[in-house]
Coordinates of C-alpha atoms and ligand atoms in Angstrom, one line a residue:
M189 CA 0.0 0.0 0.0
S190 CA 1.3 3.5 -0.8
D191 CA 2.9 5.5 2.1
P192 CA 0.5 8.3 3.0
S193 CA 3.4 10.6 3.9
S194 CA 5.0 10.2 0.4
S195 CA 4.5 12.9 -2.3
R196 CA 3.1 10.4 -4.8
R197 CA -0.4 11.0 -6.1
G198 CA -3.1 8.7 -7.4
A199 CA -3.0 7.3 -10.9
F200 CA -5.4 8.4 -13.6
I201 CA -6.3 5.3 -15.7
V202 CA -8.7 5.4 -18.6
F203 CA -10.5 2.5 -20.3
E204 CA -11.3 2.9 -24.0
G205 CA -12.6 0.7 -26.7
L206 CA -15.6 0.0 -29.0
D207 CA -19.0 -0.9 -27.8
R208 CA -19.6 -4.0 -25.7
C209 CA -15.9 -4.8 -25.4
G210 CA -16.3 -5.1 -21.6
K211 CA -15.1 -1.7 -20.4
S212 CA -17.7 -1.1 -17.7
T213 CA -17.4 -4.6 -16.4
Q214 CA -13.6 -4.3 -16.0
V215 CA -13.7 -0.8 -14.6
A216 CA -16.1 -1.9 -11.9
R217 CA -13.9 -5.0 -11.1
L218 CA -10.8 -2.9 -10.9
V219 CA -12.3 -0.3 -8.6
E220 CA -13.8 -3.0 -6.4
R221 CA -10.5 -4.9 -6.1
L222 CA -8.5 -1.8 -5.3
K223 CA -11.0 -0.9 -2.5
R224 CA -10.8 -4.5 -1.2
E225 CA -7.1 -4.2 -1.0
G226 CA -7.5 -1.0 1.1
R227 CA -6.6 1.5 -1.6
K228 CA -8.4 4.7 -2.4
A229 CA -10.0 4.5 -5.8
R230 CA -13.1 5.8 -7.6
L231 CA -14.9 5.3 -10.9
Q232 CA -15.6 8.2 -13.3
K233 CA -17.9 7.4 -16.1
F234 CA -18.0 9.4 -19.4
P235 CA -20.5 10.5 -20.4
D236 CA -21.5 11.3 -16.9
R237 CA -25.3 11.2 -17.6
T238 CA -26.2 12.5 -14.1
T239 CA -25.4 16.2 -14.8
A240 CA -27.5 18.7 -16.7
I241 CA -25.2 18.4 -19.7
G242 CA -25.1 14.6 -19.2
R243 CA -28.9 14.5 -19.4
M244 CA -28.8 16.3 -22.8
I245 CA -26.2 13.8 -24.0
D246 CA -28.3 10.9 -22.7
A247 CA -31.4 12.1 -24.6
Y248 CA -29.3 12.4 -27.8
L249 CA -27.8 8.9 -27.4
Q250 CA -31.2 7.4 -27.0
S251 CA -32.4 9.3 -30.1
K252 CA -35.0 11.2 -28.0
A253 CA -33.3 14.5 -29.1
E254 CA -31.6 15.6 -32.3
M255 CA -28.5 17.8 -32.3
D256 CA -25.9 19.2 -34.7
D257 CA -22.8 16.9 -34.8
H258 CA -20.5 19.8 -33.7
A259 CA -22.8 20.8 -30.8
I260 CA -23.0 17.3 -29.4
H261 CA -19.3 16.9 -29.7
L262 CA -18.8 20.1 -27.6
L263 CA -21.3 18.9 -25.0
F264 CA -19.4 15.6 -24.6
S265 CA -16.2 17.7 -24.0
A266 CA -18.1 20.1 -21.7
N267 CA -19.2 17.1 -19.7
R268 CA -15.5 16.2 -19.1
W269 CA -14.6 19.8 -18.2
E270 CA -17.3 19.9 -15.5
C271 CA -15.6 16.9 -13.9
A272 CA -11.9 18.0 -14.5
N273 CA -11.3 19.8 -11.2
A274 CA -12.7 16.9 -9.1
I275 CA -10.5 14.5 -11.0
K276 CA -7.4 16.6 -10.4
R277 CA -8.2 17.1 -6.7
D278 CA -8.8 13.4 -6.1
L279 CA -5.5 12.5 -7.8
Q280 CA -3.6 14.9 -5.6
D281 CA -5.4 13.4 -2.6
G282 CA -3.9 10.0 -3.5
I283 CA -7.1 8.5 -5.0
T284 CA -6.7 6.3 -8.1
V285 CA -9.3 7.6 -10.6
I286 CA -10.5 5.0 -13.1
A287 CA -12.4 6.4 -16.1
D288 CA -14.9 4.5 -18.2
R289 CA -14.2 6.3 -21.6
Y290 CA -12.7 9.7 -22.0
A291 CA -11.7 12.3 -24.6
F292 CA -10.4 9.5 -26.9
S293 CA -14.0 8.2 -27.4
G294 CA -15.0 11.8 -28.0
I295 CA -12.6 12.2 -31.0
A296 CA -13.0 8.7 -32.4
F297 CA -16.9 8.8 -32.5
S298 CA -17.2 12.3 -33.8
A299 CA -14.4 12.0 -36.4
A300 CA -16.1 8.7 -37.6
K301 CA -19.2 10.9 -38.4
G302 CA -17.0 13.1 -40.6
L303 CA -16.0 16.0 -38.3
S304 CA -12.3 17.1 -38.8
F305 CA -9.8 15.4 -36.5
D306 CA -8.5 18.7 -35.3
F307 CA -11.9 20.1 -34.5
C308 CA -12.6 16.9 -32.5
L309 CA -9.3 17.1 -30.6
N310 CA -9.2 20.8 -29.6
P311 CA -11.9 21.3 -27.0
D312 CA -10.3 18.7 -24.8
E313 CA -6.8 20.3 -24.8
S314 CA -5.5 20.8 -21.3
L315 CA -7.9 18.3 -19.6
P316 CA -6.1 16.0 -17.1
L317 CA -3.8 13.7 -19.0
P318 CA -4.3 10.0 -18.2
D319 CA -1.2 8.2 -16.9
L320 CA -2.4 5.1 -18.8
T321 CA -5.1 4.3 -21.3
L322 CA -6.1 0.7 -21.7
Y323 CA -7.6 0.2 -25.2
M324 CA -9.7 -3.0 -25.1
T325 CA -9.9 -4.8 -28.4
L326 CA -12.6 -7.3 -29.4
P327 CA -13.6 -8.6 -32.9
Q328 CA -16.8 -6.8 -34.0
Q329 CA -18.7 -10.1 -34.4
E330 CA -18.2 -11.0 -30.7
A331 CA -19.1 -7.4 -29.6
S332 CA -22.3 -7.4 -31.6
S333 CA -23.5 -10.7 -30.1
R334 CA -23.2 -9.3 -26.5
S335 CA -26.4 -8.2 -24.8
Q336 CA -28.1 -4.9 -25.6
F337 CA -25.8 -4.1 -28.7
G338 CA -27.8 -1.9 -31.1
E339 CA -30.0 -0.1 -28.6
E340 CA -28.2 3.3 -28.9
R341 CA -27.4 5.7 -31.7
Y342 CA -23.9 4.7 -32.6
E343 CA -24.3 0.9 -32.2
T344 CA -24.3 -0.1 -35.9
E345 CA -21.6 -2.1 -37.6
S346 CA -20.7 0.7 -40.1
M347 CA -20.3 3.3 -37.3
Q348 CA -18.3 0.9 -35.2
S349 CA -15.9 0.1 -38.1
A350 CA -15.3 3.8 -38.9
T351 CA -14.8 4.4 -35.2
R352 CA -12.2 1.6 -34.9
Q353 CA -10.2 3.3 -37.7
Q354 CA -10.3 6.6 -35.9
F355 CA -9.2 5.0 -32.6
G356 CA -6.1 3.9 -34.5
L357 CA -5.3 7.5 -35.3
V358 CA -6.1 8.6 -31.8
A359 CA -3.6 6.0 -30.4
Q360 CA -0.9 7.3 -32.7
E361 CA -1.6 10.9 -31.5
V362 CA -1.3 9.9 -27.9
K363 CA 1.9 8.0 -28.4
N364 CA 3.5 10.8 -30.5
R365 CA 2.6 13.5 -28.1
H366 CA 2.8 11.8 -24.7
G367 CA 4.9 8.6 -25.2
E368 CA 4.2 5.0 -26.2
Q369 CA 3.8 3.8 -22.6
R370 CA 0.6 5.8 -22.1
W371 CA -1.5 3.7 -24.5
V372 CA -1.7 0.0 -24.1
E373 CA -3.9 -2.5 -26.0
V374 CA -5.7 -5.2 -24.1
D375 CA -7.1 -8.3 -25.7
A376 CA -10.7 -8.3 -24.6
R377 CA -11.4 -11.9 -25.8
G378 CA -12.0 -14.7 -23.3
T379 CA -13.8 -14.8 -20.0
I380 CA -14.3 -11.8 -17.7
D381 CA -11.8 -13.4 -15.2
E382 CA -9.2 -13.9 -18.0
V383 CA -9.5 -10.3 -19.1
E384 CA -9.3 -9.1 -15.5
D385 CA -6.0 -11.0 -15.0
R386 CA -4.5 -9.3 -18.1
I387 CA -5.5 -5.9 -16.8
R388 CA -4.2 -6.6 -13.3
K389 CA -0.8 -7.3 -14.7
I390 CA -0.7 -4.1 -16.8
V391 CA -1.9 -1.7 -14.1
G392 CA 0.0 -3.4 -11.2
D393 CA 2.7 -0.8 -10.3
L394 CA 0.5 2.3 -11.1
T395 CA -2.3 1.3 -8.7
S396 CA 0.0 0.0 -6.0
D397 CA 2.7 2.7 -6.0
G398 CA 0.9 5.8 -7.3
V399 CA 2.6 8.3 -9.6
E400 CA 5.3 10.9 -9.0
G401 CA 4.8 14.5 -10.2
E402 CA 2.0 16.7 -11.3
V403 CA -1.0 15.6 -13.4
G404 CA -0.2 16.3 -17.1
K405 CA -2.3 18.3 -19.6
L406 CA -3.9 16.5 -22.5
W407 CA -2.4 17.3 -26.0
K408 CA 0.1 19.7 -24.5
Ligands
Z5A532 N1 -19.3 8.8 -26.8 C1 -19.1 9.9 -27.7 O1 -19.6 9.9 -28.8 N2 -18.3 10.9 -27.3 C2 -17.7 10.9 -26.1 O2 -17.0 11.9 -25.8 C3 -18.0 9.8 -25.2 C4 -18.8 8.8 -25.6 C5 -17.3 9.9 -23.8 C6 -22.2 5.8 -24.8 O3 -21.2 5.3 -24.1 C7 -21.8 6.3 -26.2 O4 -21.2 7.6 -26.1 C8 -20.8 5.5 -26.9 C9 -19.7 6.4 -27.2 C10 -20.3 7.7 -27.2 N3 -21.4 5.1 -28.1 N4 -21.7 4.1 -28.7 N5 -22.0 3.3 -29.3 P1 -21.3 4.4 -22.9 O5 -19.9 4.2 -22.3 O6 -22.4 4.9 -22.0 O7 -21.8 3.0 -23.5 P2 -22.3 1.7 -22.7 O8 -23.8 1.7 -22.8 O9 -21.7 1.6 -21.4 O10 -21.8 0.5 -23.6 P3 -20.3 0.1 -23.8 O11 -19.4 1.0 -23.1 O12 -20.2 0.1 -25.3 O13 -20.1 -1.4 -23.2 P4 -18.9 -1.8 -22.4 O14 -18.8 -1.0 -21.2 O15 -17.7 -1.9 -23.2 O16 -19.2 -3.3 -22.1 P5 -19.9 -3.9 -20.7 O17 -21.1 -3.2 -20.4 O18 -18.9 -4.1 -19.7 O19 -20.3 -5.4 -21.3 C11 -21.3 -5.5 -22.3 C12 -22.0 -6.9 -22.1 O20 -21.0 -7.9 -22.3 C13 -22.5 -7.1 -20.7 O21 -23.7 -7.9 -20.8 C14 -21.4 -7.9 -20.0 O22 -21.9 -8.7 -19.0 C15 -20.8 -8.7 -21.2 N6 -19.4 -9.0 -21.0 C16 -18.4 -8.2 -20.5 N7 -17.2 -8.8 -20.6 C17 -17.4 -10.1 -21.1 C18 -16.6 -11.2 -21.4 N8 -15.3 -11.1 -21.2 N9 -17.2 -12.3 -22.0 C19 -18.5 -12.3 -22.2 N10 -19.4 -11.3 -21.9 C20 -18.8 -10.2 -21.4
MG533 MG1 -19.8 0.8 -20.8

């Protein structure tokens, strides 16, 4: 367990990936395990559908409201900005923050609809920089066969395939700007326990020792 008198802060770990690859399942397991082990950890879901902005996003995703592509993109980003200070504060307080999606979904889904990559990237500039992003990969056929696929707006095979391509560009951007070590692919095939084991090995030191230094700024 980390030494409370040390200057190390909590780690900011993000889970990304296409629909139904198991992000929410694994994020919940990781947070539960860390708490069982006596560490301070919390989950941050994006979109956070509980805020006023989040409720507009929820209505859009459920096709109960229509919105211009640029406008909804900016709302997704605003939804992250309204949580940014709380994330930074918790990291400084030694809490590991585990996010279920982040700015990388924002870029990949909006660019897949045809918005320019730069337009998609810019509103998130200077948000807290994740120390590690785990990108979960699963063949589309397996994802589509999982429960509830197809209920929300972007859950079509053509949209998922375009988004997969954009995630490749996002990964490159993260590695170029922030270093290869910040973006790691995780094979999401197999049982929930098998995937959890893979993730446990990857996040090991970050969640047990915390991180030295300030929280970075995304895309800076
Ligand atoms: N979006 C955006 O456009 N811009 C943004 O900035 C952001 C998001 C942040 C809603 O996201 C949409 O918002 C999403 C991107 C867009 N669009 N789409 N499409 P969301 O995160 O709220 O979506 P969700 O409803 O949580 O679904 P998900 O994230 O796609 O699913 P998941 O979290 O990856 O999977 P899961 O819920 O953990 O598991 C799915 C099912 O599979 C469930 O029944 C599990 O029990 C099962 N499962 C999980 N793991 C396994 C294994 N290993 N084997 C077998 N079955 C499994
Ligand atoms: Mg999810």
